[in-house]
Each structure stands twice: as C-alpha cells, then as structure tokens.
Amino acid sequence: MRCLLFGCGLLNSEFGIINVYLKRLFGIQGPDWLTNRKLVIPSIAMLSIWWGLGGNMVLFLAGLQGISASYYEAAQIDGASKFRQFWHITLPLLSPTTFFATIMSIIGSFQVFDQSFVMTGGGPAKASYTIVYHIYQLAFVDFTFGKSAAAAVILFAMILTLTLIQMYMSKRWVHYGG
C-alpha cells in the first residue's frame, strides 16, 4: 500500500500508468519495471530524474533571469544569430547554475534511499540495494551502529572526493560573468 505513494503507481507491471499506456497506444505488454533485476535501477533513476526535474528547472529559470538583456542587445547589434547568442552568451553565463545543479544532482544520486526502500525494499535480489540503504540496514535492522557510521563516513569521503574533483575541473568551464 505504501508503494502507491511513490512511483509504484506508475511502474506497476499490472496496473501502472506506463504499462497501461503502452498497452493502449502500442498494443504491447509493458515490462516488470520493479521486479526485473535489469530494469529496477533504470526505473528508479528515471523516477528520481522526474522528481528532481522541477527543482532544477527553478534553478535554471533563476539563472536565465539573472542574465542581463544588455548582452543580447549588444549581440543583436553586432549581428549575432540566435544560435550564436545562445552559444556565446547564455551557455557561458549559465555555467555556474549548471555547475551547481550538476553537483547537487550527483550528490543526490549517491544518497538514494527512499525510492529503493519504499518501492522495492532493496530487491529484487538486492539489485536496488544502495549504499544509503546499506547504512540503514546496518543501523536499524542489524543494530551495528559502528559499521553503519563507518559506511556513512565512507559515503561522505566518496562524495567529498567527487565534489573536489568537480570543483577543480570547473575552473575550465565555469565562467562567472558580470
């Protein structure tokens, strides 16, 4: 029953919205999204992208509104096409927003728990068993809090390392224009 609160209503193999439309529009039987070992992670990833899309859209909208119209006016006077304006003005000035959204999305992808806990319980056969789910299992099922804390520190170190690498690499492509 708790499954209906999240994506199971979309991905249920018998009465899920996606499979119903696959049957109605194309006449094909949809796959078992959450019970097939090969499809469970892509299904959870697809749902996570859908959930995070709204927040990223708000970020990019704010980034677009922060670009001064004077850049585009000057480019039009110089005869730049819409494509060149997008390529040389919009993309470079959106690079800080893109950088922030990328870092936050990658950090969020490392912290997937609720989707696999609620929709699959880590299954089938631990195919959707994530590191945060493992931390949960160690702490609240096995009651081995030391191992759970150690796994959480390892997760923190992984996220920190990846973020520092991204920060270093961002010097090449993130431009803070005035």
Coordinates of N, CA, C and O in Angstrom, one line a residue:
M1 N 0.8 -1.2 0.0 CA 0.0 0.0 0.0 C 0.9 1.3 0.0 O 0.5 2.2 -0.7
R2 N 2.0 1.2 0.8 CA 2.8 2.4 0.8 C 3.5 2.7 -0.6 O 3.9 3.8 -0.8
C3 N 3.5 1.7 -1.4 CA 4.1 1.8 -2.7 C 3.3 2.8 -3.6 O 3.9 3.4 -4.5
L4 N 2.0 2.9 -3.4 CA 1.3 3.8 -4.2 C 1.6 5.3 -4.0 O 1.4 6.1 -4.8
L5 N 2.2 5.6 -2.8 CA 2.6 7.0 -2.6 C 3.8 7.5 -3.5 O 3.9 8.6 -3.7
F6 N 4.6 6.5 -3.9 CA 5.7 6.9 -4.7 C 5.5 6.5 -6.2 O 4.5 6.7 -6.7
G7 N 6.5 5.9 -6.8 CA 6.4 5.6 -8.2 C 5.8 4.3 -8.6 O 5.7 4.0 -9.7
C8 N 5.3 3.5 -7.6 CA 4.8 2.2 -7.9 C 3.5 2.3 -8.7 O 3.2 1.4 -9.5
G9 N 2.7 3.3 -8.5 CA 1.5 3.5 -9.3 C 1.9 3.7 -10.8 O 1.1 3.4 -11.7
L10 N 3.0 4.3 -11.1 CA 3.5 4.5 -12.4 C 4.1 3.2 -13.0 O 3.9 2.9 -14.2
L11 N 4.8 2.5 -12.2 CA 5.6 1.4 -12.7 C 5.1 0.0 -12.4 O 5.8 -1.0 -12.6
N12 N 3.9 -0.1 -11.8 CA 3.4 -1.5 -11.5 C 3.2 -2.2 -12.8 O 2.7 -1.7 -13.8
S13 N 3.6 -3.5 -12.8 CA 3.5 -4.3 -14.0 C 2.1 -4.6 -14.5 O 1.9 -4.8 -15.7
E14 N 1.2 -4.6 -13.6 CA -0.2 -4.9 -14.0 C -1.1 -3.7 -14.3 O -1.8 -3.7 -15.3
F15 N -1.1 -2.7 -13.3 CA -2.0 -1.6 -13.5 C -1.3 -0.3 -13.4 O -1.9 0.8 -13.3
G16 N 0.0 -0.2 -13.6 CA 0.8 1.0 -13.7 C 0.4 1.8 -14.9 O 0.1 1.3 -16.0
I17 N 0.5 3.1 -14.7 CA 0.1 4.1 -15.8 C 0.9 3.9 -17.0 O 0.4 3.9 -18.2
I18 N 2.2 3.7 -16.9 CA 3.1 3.5 -18.0 C 2.7 2.2 -18.8 O 2.6 2.3 -20.0
N19 N 2.5 1.1 -18.1 CA 2.2 -0.1 -18.8 C 0.8 0.0 -19.4 O 0.5 -0.6 -20.5
V20 N -0.1 0.7 -18.8 CA -1.5 0.8 -19.3 C -1.4 1.6 -20.7 O -2.0 1.2 -21.7
Y21 N -0.6 2.6 -20.7 CA -0.5 3.4 -22.0 C 0.3 2.6 -23.0 O 0.0 2.8 -24.2
L22 N 1.3 1.9 -22.6 CA 2.0 1.0 -23.6 C 1.0 0.0 -24.2 O 1.1 -0.2 -25.5
K23 N 0.1 -0.5 -23.4 CA -0.9 -1.5 -24.0 C -1.9 -0.8 -24.9 O -2.2 -1.3 -26.0
R24 N -2.4 0.4 -24.4 CA -3.4 1.1 -25.2 C -2.9 1.7 -26.5 O -3.5 1.6 -27.6
L25 N -1.7 2.3 -26.4 CA -1.2 3.0 -27.6 C -0.5 2.1 -28.6 O -0.5 2.3 -29.8
F26 N 0.3 1.2 -28.1 CA 1.1 0.3 -28.9 C 0.8 -1.1 -29.0 O 1.3 -1.9 -29.7
G27 N -0.2 -1.5 -28.1 CA -0.6 -2.9 -28.0 C 0.5 -3.9 -27.5 O 0.4 -5.1 -27.8
I28 N 1.4 -3.4 -26.7 CA 2.4 -4.2 -26.2 C 2.3 -4.3 -24.7 O 1.8 -3.4 -24.0
Q29 N 2.7 -5.4 -24.1 CA 2.7 -5.6 -22.7 C 4.0 -5.0 -22.1 O 5.1 -5.3 -22.5
G30 N 3.8 -4.1 -21.2 CA 5.0 -3.4 -20.6 C 5.8 -4.4 -19.7 O 5.3 -5.4 -19.2
P31 N 7.0 -4.1 -19.4 CA 7.9 -4.9 -18.6 C 7.5 -4.8 -17.1 O 6.8 -4.0 -16.7
D32 N 8.1 -5.7 -16.4 CA 8.0 -5.7 -14.9 C 9.1 -4.7 -14.4 O 10.2 -5.1 -14.2
W33 N 8.8 -3.5 -14.3 CA 9.7 -2.4 -14.0 C 10.5 -2.6 -12.7 O 11.7 -2.4 -12.6
L34 N 9.8 -3.0 -11.7 CA 10.4 -3.1 -10.3 C 10.7 -4.5 -9.9 O 11.3 -4.6 -8.8
T35 N 10.4 -5.5 -10.7 CA 10.8 -6.9 -10.3 C 11.8 -7.5 -11.2 O 12.3 -8.6 -10.9
N36 N 12.2 -6.8 -12.3 CA 13.2 -7.3 -13.2 C 14.5 -6.7 -12.7 O 14.7 -5.5 -12.6
R37 N 15.5 -7.5 -12.5 CA 16.8 -7.1 -12.0 C 17.5 -6.1 -12.9 O 18.2 -5.2 -12.5
K38 N 17.3 -6.2 -14.2 CA 17.9 -5.3 -15.2 C 17.2 -4.0 -15.3 O 17.8 -3.0 -15.8
L39 N 16.0 -3.9 -14.9 CA 15.2 -2.7 -15.1 C 15.0 -1.9 -13.8 O 14.6 -0.7 -13.9
V40 N 15.2 -2.5 -12.7 CA 14.9 -1.8 -11.4 C 15.7 -0.5 -11.2 O 15.2 0.5 -10.9
I41 N 17.0 -0.5 -11.5 CA 17.8 0.7 -11.3 C 17.5 1.7 -12.3 O 17.3 2.9 -12.0
P42 N 17.4 1.4 -13.6 CA 17.0 2.4 -14.6 C 15.6 3.0 -14.3 O 15.3 4.2 -14.5
S43 N 14.7 2.2 -13.7 CA 13.3 2.6 -13.4 C 13.4 3.6 -12.2 O 12.8 4.7 -12.2
I44 N 14.2 3.3 -11.2 CA 14.4 4.2 -10.0 C 15.1 5.5 -10.5 O 14.7 6.6 -10.1
A45 N 16.1 5.3 -11.4 CA 16.8 6.5 -11.9 C 15.8 7.4 -12.7 O 15.9 8.6 -12.5
M46 N 15.0 6.8 -13.5 CA 14.0 7.6 -14.3 C 13.1 8.4 -13.4 O 12.8 9.5 -13.6
L47 N 12.6 7.7 -12.3 CA 11.7 8.3 -11.4 C 12.4 9.4 -10.6 O 11.9 10.5 -10.4
S48 N 13.7 9.2 -10.2 CA 14.4 10.2 -9.5 C 14.7 11.4 -10.3 O 14.6 12.6 -9.8
I49 N 15.0 11.2 -11.6 CA 15.2 12.4 -12.5 C 13.9 13.2 -12.6 O 13.9 14.4 -12.6
W50 N 12.7 12.5 -12.7 CA 11.4 13.1 -12.8 C 11.2 13.9 -11.5 O 10.7 15.1 -11.6
W51 N 11.5 13.4 -10.4 CA 11.3 14.1 -9.1 C 12.2 15.3 -9.0 O 11.7 16.3 -8.5
G52 N 13.4 15.2 -9.5 CA 14.3 16.3 -9.3 C 14.2 17.4 -10.4 O 14.8 18.4 -10.3
L53 N 13.5 17.1 -11.5 CA 13.4 18.0 -12.6 C 12.8 19.3 -12.2 O 13.3 20.4 -12.7
G54 N 11.8 19.4 -11.4 CA 11.2 20.7 -11.0 C 12.2 21.6 -10.3 O 12.3 22.8 -10.6
G55 N 12.9 21.1 -9.4 CA 13.9 21.9 -8.7 C 15.0 22.4 -9.6 O 15.4 23.6 -9.5
N56 N 15.5 21.6 -10.5 CA 16.5 22.1 -11.5 C 15.9 23.1 -12.4 O 16.6 24.0 -12.8
M57 N 14.6 22.9 -12.8 CA 14.0 23.9 -13.7 C 13.9 25.3 -13.0 O 14.2 26.3 -13.6
V58 N 13.6 25.3 -11.7 CA 13.6 26.6 -11.0 C 15.0 27.2 -10.9 O 15.1 28.4 -11.1
L59 N 16.0 26.4 -10.7 CA 17.4 26.9 -10.7 C 17.7 27.5 -12.0 O 18.3 28.6 -12.1
F60 N 17.5 26.8 -13.1 CA 17.8 27.3 -14.4 C 17.0 28.6 -14.8 O 17.5 29.5 -15.5
L61 N 15.7 28.6 -14.3 CA 14.9 29.8 -14.6 C 15.5 31.0 -13.9 O 15.6 32.1 -14.5
A62 N 15.9 30.8 -12.6 CA 16.6 31.9 -11.9 C 17.9 32.3 -12.6 O 18.2 33.5 -12.7
G63 N 18.6 31.3 -13.1 CA 19.9 31.6 -13.8 C 19.6 32.4 -15.1 O 20.3 33.4 -15.4
L64 N 18.6 32.0 -15.8 CA 18.2 32.7 -17.0 C 17.8 34.2 -16.7 O 18.1 35.1 -17.5
Q65 N 17.0 34.3 -15.7 CA 16.6 35.7 -15.3 C 17.7 36.6 -14.8 O 17.6 37.8 -14.8
G66 N 18.8 35.9 -14.4 CA 19.9 36.7 -13.9 C 20.8 37.2 -15.0 O 21.8 38.0 -14.8
I67 N 20.6 36.8 -16.3 CA 21.4 37.3 -17.4 C 20.8 38.6 -17.9 O 19.7 38.7 -18.2
S68 N 21.7 39.6 -17.9 CA 21.2 40.9 -18.3 C 20.8 41.0 -19.8 O 21.5 40.4 -20.7
A69 N 19.8 41.6 -20.1 CA 19.3 41.8 -21.5 C 20.3 42.6 -22.4 O 20.3 42.5 -23.6
S70 N 21.1 43.4 -21.7 CA 22.1 44.2 -22.5 C 23.1 43.3 -23.3 O 23.6 43.8 -24.3
Y71 N 23.4 42.1 -22.8 CA 24.3 41.2 -23.6 C 23.6 40.9 -24.9 O 24.3 40.9 -25.9
Y72 N 22.4 40.5 -24.8 CA 21.6 40.1 -26.0 C 21.4 41.3 -27.0 O 21.5 41.1 -28.2
E73 N 21.2 42.5 -26.4 CA 21.0 43.7 -27.3 C 22.3 44.0 -28.0 O 22.3 44.3 -29.2
A74 N 23.4 43.9 -27.3 CA 24.7 44.1 -27.9 C 25.0 43.1 -29.0 O 25.6 43.4 -30.1
A75 N 24.7 41.8 -28.7 CA 24.9 40.8 -29.7 C 24.0 41.0 -31.0 O 24.5 40.7 -32.1
Q76 N 22.8 41.4 -30.8 CA 21.9 41.7 -31.9 C 22.5 42.8 -32.8 O 22.4 42.8 -34.0
I77 N 23.0 43.9 -32.1 CA 23.6 45.0 -32.8 C 24.8 44.5 -33.6 O 25.0 45.0 -34.8
D78 N 25.5 43.6 -33.1 CA 26.7 43.0 -33.8 C 26.3 42.0 -34.8 O 27.2 41.5 -35.6
G79 N 25.0 41.7 -34.9 CA 24.5 40.8 -36.0 C 24.6 39.3 -35.6 O 24.6 38.4 -36.5
A80 N 24.7 39.0 -34.3 CA 24.8 37.6 -33.9 C 23.4 36.9 -34.1 O 22.4 37.5 -33.7
S81 N 23.4 35.7 -34.6 CA 22.2 34.9 -34.7 C 21.8 34.4 -33.3 O 22.5 34.5 -32.3
K82 N 20.5 33.9 -33.3 CA 20.0 33.3 -32.0 C 20.9 32.2 -31.5 O 21.1 32.1 -30.3
F83 N 21.4 31.4 -32.4 CA 22.2 30.3 -32.0 C 23.5 30.8 -31.4 O 24.0 30.3 -30.4
R84 N 24.1 31.8 -32.0 CA 25.4 32.3 -31.5 C 25.2 33.0 -30.2 O 26.0 33.0 -29.3
Q85 N 24.0 33.7 -30.0 CA 23.7 34.3 -28.7 C 23.6 33.2 -27.6 O 24.1 33.4 -26.5
F86 N 22.9 32.1 -28.0 CA 22.8 31.1 -27.0 C 24.2 30.5 -26.7 O 24.5 30.2 -25.5
W87 N 25.0 30.2 -27.7 CA 26.3 29.5 -27.5 C 27.3 30.4 -26.8 O 28.1 29.9 -26.0
H88 N 27.3 31.7 -27.1 CA 28.3 32.6 -26.6 C 27.9 33.5 -25.4 O 28.7 34.1 -24.7
I89 N 26.6 33.6 -25.1 CA 26.1 34.4 -24.0 C 25.4 33.5 -23.0 O 25.8 33.4 -21.8
T90 N 24.3 32.8 -23.4 CA 23.5 32.1 -22.5 C 24.3 30.9 -21.8 O 24.3 30.8 -20.6
L91 N 24.9 30.0 -22.6 CA 25.6 28.9 -22.0 C 26.7 29.3 -21.1 O 26.8 28.8 -20.0
P92 N 27.6 30.2 -21.5 CA 28.7 30.6 -20.5 C 28.1 31.2 -19.2 O 28.6 31.0 -18.1
L93 N 27.1 32.1 -19.4 CA 26.6 32.7 -18.2 C 25.7 31.8 -17.3 O 25.4 32.1 -16.1
L94 N 25.3 30.7 -17.9 CA 24.5 29.7 -17.1 C 25.5 28.6 -16.5 O 25.0 27.7 -15.8
S95 N 26.7 28.7 -16.8 CA 27.7 27.7 -16.3 C 27.7 27.6 -14.8 O 27.8 26.5 -14.3
P96 N 27.6 28.7 -14.0 CA 27.6 28.5 -12.6 C 26.3 27.7 -12.1 O 26.4 26.9 -11.2
T97 N 25.2 28.0 -12.8 CA 24.0 27.3 -12.4 C 24.1 25.8 -12.8 O 23.7 24.9 -12.1
T98 N 24.6 25.6 -14.0 CA 24.8 24.2 -14.4 C 25.8 23.5 -13.5 O 25.5 22.3 -13.1
F99 N 26.8 24.1 -13.1 CA 27.8 23.5 -12.1 C 27.1 23.2 -10.8 O 27.2 22.0 -10.3
F100 N 26.3 24.1 -10.3 CA 25.6 23.8 -9.0 C 24.6 22.7 -9.2 O 24.5 21.8 -8.3
A101 N 23.8 22.7 -10.2 CA 22.8 21.7 -10.4 C 23.5 20.3 -10.6 O 23.0 19.3 -10.1
T102 N 24.6 20.3 -11.3 CA 25.3 19.0 -11.5 C 25.8 18.5 -10.2 O 25.6 17.3 -9.9
I103 N 26.5 19.3 -9.4 CA 27.0 18.8 -8.1 C 25.8 18.3 -7.2 O 25.9 17.3 -6.6
M104 N 24.8 19.1 -7.1 CA 23.7 18.7 -6.3 C 23.0 17.4 -6.8 O 22.6 16.6 -6.0
S105 N 22.9 17.3 -8.1 CA 22.3 16.0 -8.6 C 23.2 14.8 -8.4 O 22.6 13.7 -8.1
I106 N 24.5 15.0 -8.5 CA 25.4 13.9 -8.3 C 25.4 13.5 -6.8 O 25.3 12.3 -6.5
I107 N 25.4 14.5 -5.9 CA 25.3 14.2 -4.5 C 24.0 13.5 -4.2 O 23.9 12.5 -3.5
G108 N 22.9 13.9 -4.8 CA 21.6 13.3 -4.6 C 21.6 11.9 -5.1 O 20.9 11.0 -4.5
S109 N 22.3 11.6 -6.2 CA 22.3 10.2 -6.7 C 23.0 9.3 -5.8 O 22.7 8.1 -5.8
F110 N 24.0 9.8 -5.1 CA 24.7 8.9 -4.1 C 23.8 8.7 -2.9 O 24.0 7.7 -2.1
Q111 N 22.8 9.5 -2.6 CA 22.0 9.4 -1.4 C 20.6 8.8 -1.7 O 19.7 9.0 -0.9
V112 N 20.5 8.0 -2.7 CA 19.2 7.4 -3.0 C 18.9 6.4 -1.9 O 19.7 5.5 -1.7
F113 N 17.8 6.6 -1.2 CA 17.4 5.6 -0.2 C 15.9 5.4 -0.3 O 15.4 4.3 -0.4
D114 N 15.1 6.5 -0.2 CA 13.6 6.3 -0.1 C 13.0 5.6 -1.3 O 12.1 4.8 -1.1
Q115 N 13.5 5.8 -2.5 CA 13.0 5.1 -3.7 C 13.2 3.6 -3.6 O 12.2 2.8 -3.8
S116 N 14.4 3.2 -3.3 CA 14.6 1.7 -3.2 C 14.0 1.1 -2.0 O 13.5 0.0 -2.0
F117 N 13.9 1.9 -0.9 CA 13.3 1.4 0.4 C 11.8 1.2 0.2 O 11.2 0.1 0.5
V118 N 11.1 2.2 -0.4 CA 9.7 2.2 -0.5 C 9.2 1.3 -1.6 O 8.3 0.5 -1.5
M119 N 9.9 1.4 -2.8 CA 9.4 0.8 -4.0 C 9.8 -0.7 -4.1 O 9.0 -1.5 -4.6
T120 N 11.0 -1.0 -3.6 CA 11.5 -2.4 -3.9 C 12.0 -3.1 -2.6 O 12.2 -4.3 -2.6
G121 N 12.3 -2.3 -1.5 CA 12.8 -2.9 -0.4 C 14.2 -3.4 -0.6 O 14.7 -4.4 0.0
G122 N 14.9 -2.8 -1.6 CA 16.3 -3.2 -1.9 C 16.4 -4.4 -2.9 O 17.4 -4.7 -3.4
G123 N 15.2 -4.9 -3.3 CA 15.2 -6.0 -4.2 C 15.0 -5.6 -5.6 O 15.1 -4.4 -5.9
P124 N 14.8 -6.5 -6.5 CA 14.8 -7.9 -6.4 C 16.3 -8.4 -6.2 O 17.2 -8.0 -7.0
A125 N 16.5 -9.3 -5.3 CA 17.8 -9.9 -5.1 C 18.9 -8.9 -4.9 O 20.0 -9.0 -5.4
K126 N 18.6 -7.8 -4.1 CA 19.5 -6.7 -3.8 C 19.9 -5.9 -5.0 O 20.9 -5.3 -5.0
A127 N 19.1 -6.0 -6.1 CA 19.5 -5.2 -7.3 C 19.4 -3.7 -7.1 O 20.1 -3.0 -7.8
S128 N 18.5 -3.3 -6.2 CA 18.4 -1.8 -5.9 C 18.9 -1.5 -4.5 O 18.5 -0.5 -3.9
Y129 N 19.9 -2.3 -4.1 CA 20.4 -2.1 -2.7 C 21.5 -1.0 -2.8 O 22.6 -1.2 -3.4
T130 N 21.3 0.2 -2.3 CA 22.2 1.3 -2.5 C 23.0 1.4 -1.2 O 22.8 0.8 -0.2
I131 N 24.0 2.3 -1.2 CA 24.9 2.4 0.0 C 24.1 3.0 1.1 O 24.3 2.6 2.3
V132 N 23.2 4.0 0.9 CA 22.4 4.5 2.0 C 21.5 3.5 2.5 O 21.2 3.4 3.7
Y133 N 20.9 2.6 1.7 CA 20.1 1.5 2.1 C 20.9 0.6 3.0 O 20.4 0.1 4.0
H134 N 22.2 0.4 2.6 CA 23.1 -0.5 3.4 C 23.3 0.1 4.8 O 23.3 -0.6 5.8
I135 N 23.5 1.4 4.8 CA 23.7 2.1 6.1 C 22.5 2.0 6.9 O 22.6 1.7 8.1
Y136 N 21.3 2.1 6.4 CA 20.1 1.9 7.1 C 20.0 0.5 7.6 O 19.6 0.3 8.8
Q137 N 20.3 -0.5 6.8 CA 20.2 -1.9 7.2 C 21.1 -2.2 8.4 O 20.8 -2.8 9.3
L138 N 22.4 -1.6 8.3 CA 23.3 -1.8 9.3 C 22.9 -1.2 10.7 O 23.0 -1.8 11.7
A139 N 22.3 0.0 10.6 CA 22.0 0.7 11.8 C 20.7 0.2 12.4 O 20.6 -0.1 13.6
F140 N 19.6 0.1 11.6 CA 18.3 -0.1 12.2 C 17.7 -1.5 12.0 O 16.6 -1.7 12.5
V141 N 18.4 -2.3 11.3 CA 17.9 -3.7 11.2 C 18.9 -4.6 12.0 O 18.5 -5.4 12.8
D142 N 20.2 -4.4 11.7 CA 21.2 -5.3 12.3 C 21.7 -4.7 13.7 O 22.4 -5.3 14.4
F143 N 21.4 -3.4 13.9 CA 21.8 -2.7 15.1 C 23.4 -2.7 15.3 O 23.9 -2.8 16.4
T144 N 24.1 -2.6 14.2 CA 25.6 -2.5 14.2 C 25.9 -1.0 13.9 O 26.2 -0.7 12.7
F145 N 25.8 -0.2 14.9 CA 25.9 1.3 14.6 C 27.3 1.7 14.3 O 27.5 2.6 13.5
G146 N 28.3 1.0 14.7 CA 29.7 1.3 14.4 C 29.9 1.1 12.9 O 30.5 1.9 12.2
K147 N 29.5 -0.1 12.4 CA 29.6 -0.4 11.0 C 28.8 0.6 10.1 O 29.3 1.1 9.1
S148 N 27.6 1.0 10.6 CA 26.8 2.0 9.9 C 27.5 3.3 9.9 O 27.5 4.0 8.8
A149 N 28.1 3.8 11.0 CA 28.8 5.0 11.0 C 30.0 5.0 10.1 O 30.3 6.0 9.4
A150 N 30.7 3.9 10.1 CA 31.9 3.7 9.2 C 31.5 3.8 7.7 O 32.1 4.5 6.9
A151 N 30.3 3.2 7.4 CA 29.8 3.2 6.0 C 29.4 4.7 5.6 O 29.6 5.1 4.5
A152 N 28.8 5.4 6.6 CA 28.4 6.8 6.4 C 29.7 7.6 6.1 O 29.6 8.5 5.3
V153 N 30.7 7.4 6.9 CA 32.0 8.2 6.7 C 32.6 7.9 5.3 O 33.1 8.8 4.6
I154 N 32.5 6.6 4.9 CA 33.0 6.3 3.6 C 32.2 7.0 2.5 O 32.7 7.5 1.5
L155 N 30.8 7.0 2.7 CA 30.0 7.7 1.7 C 30.3 9.2 1.7 O 30.5 9.8 0.6
F156 N 30.6 9.8 2.9 CA 31.0 11.2 2.9 C 32.3 11.4 2.2 O 32.4 12.4 1.4
A157 N 33.3 10.5 2.4 CA 34.6 10.7 1.7 C 34.4 10.5 0.2 O 35.1 11.3 -0.6
M158 N 33.5 9.6 -0.3 CA 33.3 9.5 -1.7 C 32.7 10.7 -2.3 O 33.2 11.2 -3.4
I159 N 31.7 11.3 -1.6 CA 31.0 12.5 -2.1 C 32.0 13.7 -2.1 O 32.0 14.5 -3.0
L160 N 32.7 13.8 -1.0 CA 33.7 14.9 -0.9 C 34.8 14.8 -2.0 O 35.1 15.8 -2.6
T161 N 35.3 13.6 -2.2 CA 36.3 13.5 -3.3 C 35.8 13.8 -4.6 O 36.4 14.6 -5.4
L162 N 34.6 13.3 -4.9 CA 34.0 13.6 -6.2 C 33.7 15.1 -6.4 O 33.9 15.7 -7.4
T163 N 33.2 15.8 -5.3 CA 32.9 17.2 -5.3 C 34.2 18.0 -5.5 O 34.2 19.0 -6.3
L164 N 35.3 17.6 -4.9 CA 36.5 18.3 -5.0 C 37.1 18.2 -6.4 O 37.6 19.2 -7.0
I165 N 36.9 17.0 -7.0 CA 37.3 16.8 -8.4 C 36.5 17.7 -9.3 O 37.1 18.4 -10.2
Q166 N 35.2 17.8 -9.1 CA 34.4 18.6 -9.9 C 34.7 20.1 -9.7 O 34.7 20.9 -10.7
M167 N 35.0 20.5 -8.5 CA 35.4 21.9 -8.2 C 36.7 22.2 -9.0 O 36.8 23.3 -9.6
Y168 N 37.7 21.3 -9.0 CA 38.9 21.5 -9.7 C 38.7 21.6 -11.2 O 39.2 22.5 -11.9
M169 N 37.9 20.7 -11.7 CA 37.6 20.7 -13.2 C 36.7 21.8 -13.6 O 36.8 22.2 -14.8
S170 N 36.0 22.4 -12.7 CA 35.1 23.5 -13.1 C 35.9 24.8 -13.5 O 35.3 25.7 -14.1
K171 N 37.1 24.9 -13.1 CA 37.9 26.1 -13.5 C 38.0 26.2 -15.0 O 38.2 27.4 -15.5
R172 N 37.8 25.2 -15.7 CA 37.9 25.2 -17.2 C 36.6 25.7 -17.8 O 36.7 26.2 -18.9
W173 N 35.5 25.4 -17.2 CA 34.2 25.6 -17.9 C 33.2 26.5 -17.2 O 32.2 26.9 -17.8
V174 N 33.4 26.8 -15.9 CA 32.5 27.7 -15.2 C 33.0 29.1 -15.3 O 34.1 29.4 -14.9
H175 N 32.2 30.0 -15.8 CA 32.5 31.4 -16.0 C 31.5 32.3 -15.2 O 30.3 32.2 -15.4
Y176 N 32.1 33.1 -14.3 CA 31.3 34.0 -13.6 C 31.3 35.3 -14.2 O 32.2 36.2 -13.9
G177 N 30.4 35.6 -15.1 CA 30.3 36.8 -15.9 C 29.6 37.9 -15.1 O 28.8 37.6 -14.2
G178 N 29.9 39.1 -15.4 CA 29.3 40.3 -14.7 C 28.1 40.7 -15.4 O 27.1 41.1 -15.3

